[in-house]
Coordinates of C-alpha atoms and ligand atoms in Angstrom, one line a residue:
M1 CA 0.0 0.2 0.0
A2 CA 1.3 3.4 -1.0
K3 CA 2.3 5.5 2.0
T4 CA 0.6 8.9 2.8
F5 CA 2.4 12.0 3.9
K6 CA 1.1 11.0 7.7
D7 CA 2.8 7.4 7.5
L8 CA 6.1 9.1 6.2
M9 CA 5.9 12.1 8.9
E10 CA 5.5 9.3 11.5
E11 CA 8.0 6.6 10.0
A12 CA 10.5 9.9 10.4
R13 CA 9.7 10.6 14.0
R14 CA 10.3 7.0 15.2
A15 CA 14.2 7.2 13.4
V16 CA 15.0 11.1 13.9
P17 CA 15.3 12.8 17.2
E18 CA 14.0 15.9 17.2
W19 CA 15.5 18.5 19.3
T20 CA 13.6 22.0 20.7
I21 CA 15.4 25.4 19.5
D22 CA 17.0 25.4 23.2
Q23 CA 18.9 22.2 22.8
V24 CA 20.0 23.1 19.6
R25 CA 21.7 26.6 21.2
E26 CA 23.1 24.6 23.6
Q27 CA 24.7 22.3 21.3
I28 CA 25.9 24.7 18.9
G29 CA 28.5 27.1 21.1
E30 CA 32.0 26.9 20.9
G31 CA 33.9 23.6 19.7
S32 CA 30.9 22.3 18.5
Q33 CA 31.1 19.3 16.1
H34 CA 28.0 19.9 14.6
V35 CA 27.2 20.4 11.1
L36 CA 23.8 22.6 10.8
V37 CA 22.3 21.9 7.5
D38 CA 19.7 24.1 6.0
V39 CA 17.3 22.3 3.6
R40 CA 15.1 25.3 3.0
E41 CA 15.2 26.7 -0.8
K42 CA 18.0 29.2 -1.9
D43 CA 16.2 32.1 -1.3
E44 CA 14.5 31.1 1.9
Y45 CA 18.2 30.7 3.0
R46 CA 19.3 33.9 1.5
D47 CA 16.7 35.9 3.6
G48 CA 18.3 34.9 7.0
H49 CA 19.7 31.6 8.4
L50 CA 21.5 30.1 11.4
P51 CA 25.2 31.3 11.5
G52 CA 27.4 28.8 10.1
A53 CA 24.7 26.9 8.6
V54 CA 25.6 24.8 5.3
S55 CA 22.8 25.6 2.6
V56 CA 21.7 22.1 1.0
P57 CA 18.2 22.7 -0.4
R58 CA 15.7 19.6 0.3
G59 CA 15.5 18.8 -4.0
F60 CA 19.3 18.9 -4.0
L61 CA 20.1 16.9 -0.5
E62 CA 20.7 13.4 -1.9
I63 CA 22.4 14.8 -4.8
R64 CA 25.0 17.1 -2.7
V65 CA 25.4 16.0 0.8
E66 CA 28.2 13.8 0.6
Q67 CA 29.9 16.5 -1.4
D68 CA 29.2 19.1 1.4
I69 CA 29.8 16.5 4.5
P70 CA 31.8 13.5 3.4
D71 CA 32.0 12.2 6.9
K72 CA 29.1 10.6 7.7
S73 CA 29.6 10.3 11.5
K74 CA 29.8 13.9 11.6
P75 CA 26.6 14.8 13.9
I76 CA 24.0 17.0 11.9
I77 CA 21.1 19.0 12.8
A78 CA 18.7 20.0 10.0
Y79 CA 16.3 22.1 10.0
C80 CA 13.5 24.1 7.8
A81 CA 11.3 27.0 8.4
G82 CA 8.7 25.1 10.5
G83 CA 10.4 21.3 11.1
T84 CA 8.3 19.4 8.6
R85 CA 10.6 19.3 6.1
S86 CA 14.3 19.1 8.2
L87 CA 12.5 15.9 9.6
L88 CA 12.0 14.2 5.9
A89 CA 15.6 15.2 5.3
A90 CA 17.1 13.7 8.7
K91 CA 15.5 10.6 7.9
Q92 CA 16.5 10.8 4.3
L93 CA 19.9 11.4 5.6
S94 CA 20.2 8.8 7.8
D95 CA 19.1 6.6 5.2
M96 CA 22.0 7.4 3.5
G97 CA 24.2 6.2 5.9
Y98 CA 24.6 9.6 8.4
Q99 CA 25.0 8.1 11.6
Q100 CA 23.9 11.2 14.3
V101 CA 21.1 13.2 12.8
V102 CA 18.6 15.4 14.5
S103 CA 15.7 17.8 13.1
M104 CA 15.0 21.0 14.9
R105 CA 11.6 21.6 15.9
G106 CA 9.8 24.6 15.0
G107 CA 12.5 25.6 12.6
Y108 CA 13.8 28.8 11.7
S109 CA 10.9 30.7 12.2
A110 CA 11.0 29.5 15.6
W111 CA 14.5 30.2 16.3
K112 CA 14.1 33.9 14.7
G113 CA 11.2 34.3 16.6
A114 CA 13.1 33.9 19.9
G115 CA 15.5 36.3 19.0
Y116 CA 18.2 34.0 18.5
P117 CA 21.0 34.9 16.5
W118 CA 20.8 34.7 12.8
K119 CA 22.6 35.7 9.8
Q120 CA 21.7 37.3 6.7
D121 CA 24.2 37.1 3.5
R122 CA 24.9 39.4 1.1
Q123 CA 22.0 40.3 -0.9
F124 CA 22.5 39.6 -4.8
S125 CA 21.0 41.3 -7.3
P126 CA 18.9 39.2 -10.0
D127 CA 21.7 40.3 -12.6
Q128 CA 24.4 39.1 -10.4
L129 CA 22.4 35.9 -9.5
T130 CA 22.7 35.2 -13.1
R131 CA 25.9 36.7 -14.0
Y132 CA 27.8 34.6 -11.3
S133 CA 25.5 31.3 -11.4
R134 CA 28.2 29.1 -12.5
H135 CA 30.3 30.5 -9.6
F136 CA 27.4 29.9 -7.4
L137 CA 27.4 25.9 -8.2
L138 CA 30.7 25.5 -7.0
P139 CA 30.3 24.7 -3.3
E140 CA 34.0 25.9 -3.0
V141 CA 32.8 29.8 -4.1
G142 CA 28.9 29.8 -3.8
E143 CA 27.5 32.8 -2.5
E144 CA 29.8 33.2 0.5
G145 CA 32.7 33.1 -2.1
Q146 CA 31.2 35.4 -4.5
A147 CA 30.9 37.8 -1.8
R148 CA 34.4 37.4 -0.5
L149 CA 35.4 37.9 -4.0
L150 CA 33.0 41.2 -4.5
D151 CA 34.7 43.0 -1.1
A152 CA 38.1 41.9 -2.5
K153 CA 40.5 44.8 -3.6
V154 CA 43.3 43.7 -5.8
L155 CA 45.8 45.9 -7.0
L156 CA 47.4 45.2 -10.2
I157 CA 51.1 46.7 -10.8
G158 CA 51.2 47.2 -14.9
A159 CA 48.2 47.4 -17.3
G160 CA 50.3 45.7 -20.0
G161 CA 51.4 41.8 -21.1
L162 CA 50.4 40.0 -17.5
G163 CA 48.2 42.7 -16.7
S164 CA 45.7 42.3 -19.4
P165 CA 44.9 38.6 -19.2
T166 CA 44.7 39.0 -14.9
A167 CA 42.6 41.9 -15.1
F168 CA 39.9 40.5 -17.7
Y169 CA 39.6 37.4 -15.4
L170 CA 39.6 38.8 -12.4
A171 CA 36.8 41.4 -13.4
A172 CA 34.4 38.9 -15.0
A173 CA 35.0 36.8 -11.7
G174 CA 33.6 39.6 -9.8
V175 CA 36.7 40.8 -7.8
G176 CA 35.4 43.8 -6.3
T177 CA 37.6 46.6 -6.5
L178 CA 40.5 46.2 -9.1
G179 CA 43.3 48.9 -8.7
L180 CA 45.7 49.6 -11.7
V181 CA 49.3 51.2 -11.4
D182 CA 50.6 52.0 -14.8
H183 CA 52.1 55.4 -16.2
D184 CA 52.2 54.5 -20.1
V185 CA 50.0 55.2 -22.9
V186 CA 48.9 52.4 -25.1
D187 CA 51.2 51.8 -28.1
L188 CA 50.5 50.1 -31.4
S189 CA 53.5 47.7 -30.5
N190 CA 51.5 46.5 -27.2
L191 CA 48.4 45.0 -29.1
Q192 CA 50.4 41.7 -30.2
R193 CA 49.5 40.7 -26.5
Q194 CA 48.2 43.5 -24.2
I195 CA 44.4 42.3 -24.9
L196 CA 42.9 44.8 -22.9
H197 CA 44.0 47.8 -25.4
T198 CA 42.6 48.0 -28.7
N199 CA 43.5 50.1 -31.7
D200 CA 41.5 52.9 -31.5
R201 CA 42.7 53.7 -27.8
I202 CA 46.4 54.3 -29.0
G203 CA 47.9 57.0 -27.3
M204 CA 45.8 57.0 -24.4
P205 CA 46.8 56.4 -21.1
K206 CA 46.6 52.6 -20.1
V207 CA 44.8 52.6 -17.1
E208 CA 42.0 54.7 -19.0
S209 CA 41.8 52.0 -21.7
A210 CA 42.0 49.3 -19.3
R211 CA 39.0 51.1 -17.6
E212 CA 36.8 51.4 -20.5
T213 CA 37.2 47.6 -21.5
L214 CA 36.9 46.3 -17.6
Q215 CA 33.8 48.2 -17.1
A216 CA 32.0 46.9 -20.4
L217 CA 32.8 43.5 -18.9
N218 CA 31.4 43.9 -15.5
P219 CA 30.0 46.9 -14.3
D220 CA 30.0 45.5 -10.5
V221 CA 34.0 46.0 -10.6
H222 CA 35.1 49.5 -9.5
I223 CA 38.3 50.3 -11.1
V224 CA 40.7 53.1 -9.6
G225 CA 43.4 54.2 -12.0
Y226 CA 46.7 54.9 -11.0
R227 CA 48.4 56.8 -13.7
E228 CA 52.1 56.9 -12.1
R229 CA 55.3 55.0 -11.8
L230 CA 55.3 52.9 -9.0
S231 CA 57.8 53.8 -6.9
S232 CA 59.9 53.9 -3.3
E233 CA 57.8 57.2 -3.0
N234 CA 54.0 55.4 -3.3
A235 CA 54.3 52.0 -3.4
L236 CA 53.9 51.6 0.4
R237 CA 50.7 54.1 0.2
L238 CA 49.2 52.4 -2.2
F239 CA 49.7 48.6 -1.5
A240 CA 47.9 49.5 1.8
E241 CA 44.7 49.7 0.5
Y242 CA 44.7 46.5 -1.1
D243 CA 44.3 42.4 0.2
V244 CA 46.4 40.9 -2.9
I245 CA 49.3 42.5 -5.0
V246 CA 49.4 41.1 -8.6
D247 CA 53.1 41.6 -10.0
G248 CA 52.9 42.2 -13.8
C249 CA 55.8 44.6 -13.7
D250 CA 58.5 43.8 -17.2
N251 CA 61.5 45.0 -15.1
F252 CA 63.8 44.3 -12.2
P253 CA 63.6 47.2 -10.2
T254 CA 59.9 47.3 -9.9
R255 CA 59.8 43.4 -9.0
Y256 CA 62.3 44.1 -6.2
L257 CA 60.5 47.1 -5.1
V258 CA 57.1 45.0 -5.2
N259 CA 58.5 42.5 -3.2
D260 CA 59.9 44.7 -0.9
A261 CA 57.0 46.5 -0.3
C262 CA 54.9 43.1 0.1
V263 CA 57.0 41.9 2.9
M264 CA 57.1 44.9 4.6
L265 CA 53.0 45.1 4.6
K266 CA 52.8 41.5 4.7
K267 CA 50.9 41.6 1.8
P268 CA 50.6 38.6 -0.9
N269 CA 52.7 39.0 -3.9
V270 CA 51.3 37.0 -6.9
H271 CA 54.4 36.9 -9.1
G272 CA 54.7 36.4 -12.6
S273 CA 57.4 36.9 -15.4
I274 CA 58.2 36.3 -18.7
F275 CA 61.0 35.9 -21.2
Q276 CA 60.7 35.2 -25.3
F277 CA 58.8 31.9 -24.7
E278 CA 59.2 30.8 -21.3
G279 CA 57.0 32.2 -18.3
Q280 CA 57.0 31.5 -14.3
A281 CA 54.8 32.3 -11.7
S282 CA 54.9 31.8 -7.9
V283 CA 52.7 33.4 -4.7
F284 CA 55.3 35.5 -2.3
Y285 CA 53.2 35.4 0.8
P286 CA 55.4 36.8 3.6
G287 CA 55.4 34.6 6.9
K288 CA 53.7 31.9 4.5
G289 CA 56.6 31.1 2.4
P290 CA 59.6 32.6 0.7
C291 CA 59.6 36.0 -1.0
Y292 CA 61.6 36.9 -4.2
R293 CA 64.9 38.0 -2.7
C294 CA 64.8 34.5 -1.0
L295 CA 65.7 33.2 -4.8
F296 CA 67.0 35.8 -6.1
P297 CA 69.2 38.2 -3.6
E298 CA 71.1 40.6 -5.9
P299 CA 69.5 41.3 -9.5
P300 CA 71.1 40.4 -12.8
P301 CA 73.8 42.6 -14.0
P302 CA 72.6 45.5 -16.4
G303 CA 72.2 44.3 -19.6
A304 CA 72.4 40.3 -18.7
A305 CA 68.7 40.0 -18.8
P306 CA 67.0 41.6 -21.8
S307 CA 63.8 43.2 -21.3
C308 CA 60.7 41.8 -23.7
A309 CA 61.3 45.3 -25.9
E310 CA 64.6 44.1 -26.5
A311 CA 64.5 40.4 -26.8
G312 CA 60.8 39.9 -28.1
V313 CA 58.0 37.9 -26.2
L314 CA 55.5 35.4 -27.7
G315 CA 52.1 37.1 -27.4
V316 CA 50.3 34.6 -26.3
L317 CA 52.8 33.7 -23.5
P318 CA 51.5 36.5 -20.8
G319 CA 48.1 34.8 -21.6
L320 CA 49.0 31.9 -20.0
V321 CA 51.1 33.3 -17.1
G322 CA 48.9 36.1 -16.5
C323 CA 45.8 33.4 -16.2
V324 CA 48.1 31.5 -13.6
Q325 CA 48.1 34.5 -11.5
A326 CA 44.5 35.5 -12.1
L327 CA 43.7 32.1 -10.5
E328 CA 46.0 32.2 -7.7
T329 CA 44.7 35.7 -7.2
I330 CA 41.2 34.0 -6.8
K331 CA 42.4 30.9 -4.7
L332 CA 43.9 33.4 -2.1
I333 CA 40.5 35.4 -2.1
L334 CA 38.7 32.5 -1.5
G335 CA 41.1 30.7 0.8
V336 CA 40.6 27.3 -1.1
G337 CA 42.7 24.6 -3.2
K338 CA 46.7 24.7 -2.6
P339 CA 48.2 28.0 -3.3
L340 CA 51.3 28.4 -5.3
I341 CA 53.3 29.1 -2.1
G342 CA 56.6 28.3 -2.2
R343 CA 56.6 26.8 -5.2
M344 CA 57.6 28.3 -9.1
V345 CA 55.8 26.8 -11.6
Y346 CA 57.8 27.3 -14.8
F347 CA 56.4 27.1 -18.6
D348 CA 58.7 26.4 -21.6
T349 CA 55.7 26.8 -24.3
L350 CA 58.2 25.7 -27.4
S351 CA 58.8 22.0 -25.9
M352 CA 54.9 22.7 -23.8
E353 CA 56.8 21.8 -20.4
L354 CA 55.7 22.7 -17.5
R355 CA 58.1 22.3 -14.5
I356 CA 57.0 23.1 -10.7
H357 CA 60.0 23.7 -8.3
K358 CA 59.8 23.3 -4.7
L359 CA 60.9 27.1 -3.3
R360 CA 62.7 27.3 0.1
Q361 CA 62.5 30.4 2.3
D362 CA 66.3 31.7 2.9
P363 CA 66.5 32.1 6.8
N364 CA 69.4 35.0 5.7
C365 CA 67.0 36.8 3.3
P366 CA 67.5 40.5 3.4
A367 CA 64.1 41.2 3.1
C368 CA 62.1 38.3 5.0
G369 CA 64.7 36.9 6.9
A370 CA 65.5 36.4 11.0
H371 CA 67.3 39.7 10.7
P372 CA 66.3 41.7 7.7
T373 CA 68.8 44.8 6.3
I374 CA 66.2 45.9 4.1
T375 CA 63.7 48.0 6.9
Q376 CA 62.7 50.7 4.4
L377 CA 62.4 51.0 0.7
I378 CA 65.4 52.0 -1.3
D379 CA 66.5 53.3 -4.4
Y380 CA 65.7 50.5 -7.0
E381 CA 67.0 51.7 -10.2
E382 CA 70.4 52.2 -8.1
F383 CA 70.4 48.6 -6.7
C384 CA 69.9 47.1 -10.4
G385 CA 72.6 49.2 -11.5
L386 CA 70.6 51.3 -13.7
R387 CA 71.8 54.5 -12.5
N388 CA 74.9 55.7 -11.6
P389 CA 75.4 56.7 -8.0
Ligands
ZN1 ZN1 62.8 36.5 1.7

């Protein structure tokens, strides 16, 4: 005989303990092992939910829950709006092998009605819900991660070869504030690789051209252009405003300057550099791994490492390295995956060989070692032998 709703409820009640809101409140204090599972629809969750609750709508329960809560011995408290859906969901979870599942009687309305703490996540506009829908589908990003991206501030050094793909993808992903430092104007010779810029913008400041492109892509993103050369005078002031610094510069003085300023301010420095057909990328995170000076305490002698303007560069190469920089930046903001800290990825595009080298922090590093000798920003042109003292 087919089961009625009443039968199902009775069956669930026999199988699943129900806790009152007070019991739940007692159990979810500090150090609690319990996972709160909100089984209501996404829009109900969005309007307000218990702090720390995982959203797994009832309709997706069987499909999603093993991904969100792989450990079936974890104690679970399921709740919905009034206590009915969560009771059925909790029964389903026990049937799936979850060992300790309870349902909260009275649900979210009783909880909120009692004046207990609840949380409302960032409200997304209908356009944003569509724009970032592919991010929302990833449990590692979701609405919380997207809110984090929208709140993040990333500073790009250079709106050129590396800065172009990085800025493009960060803007598309909805990184809320993108600062761009570049003193240059668009030149015809840039367009072979600097894809932010276009033919009709030759002569326009790169930060302006970049703003037009990025704003057209995603109006959510606030673009802050700094049409100035990064220097020992402005670096600390500019960097202080941002969470992550992306180094897309094309010269050694700036690379050392970015490194030292990041070490001093303890900001992550997402490094990338390119030469002809080869590129490299890493994340230098002060306190968590080596810095650029740990690897290269001294710059190469002037003229020993020619620039792209002197030696040439394959147009698509900065695309590859810049995308790695964008990816690592997003991982840092979301706090997911294994960041490229203490590792350097090398690309040789002609042989299409990719190598990842482990990097070590140098305890005697002049910037990030135990007894640093670089305690303020110096004259980096002089340090790199590019200016006669
Ligand atoms: Zn170092």
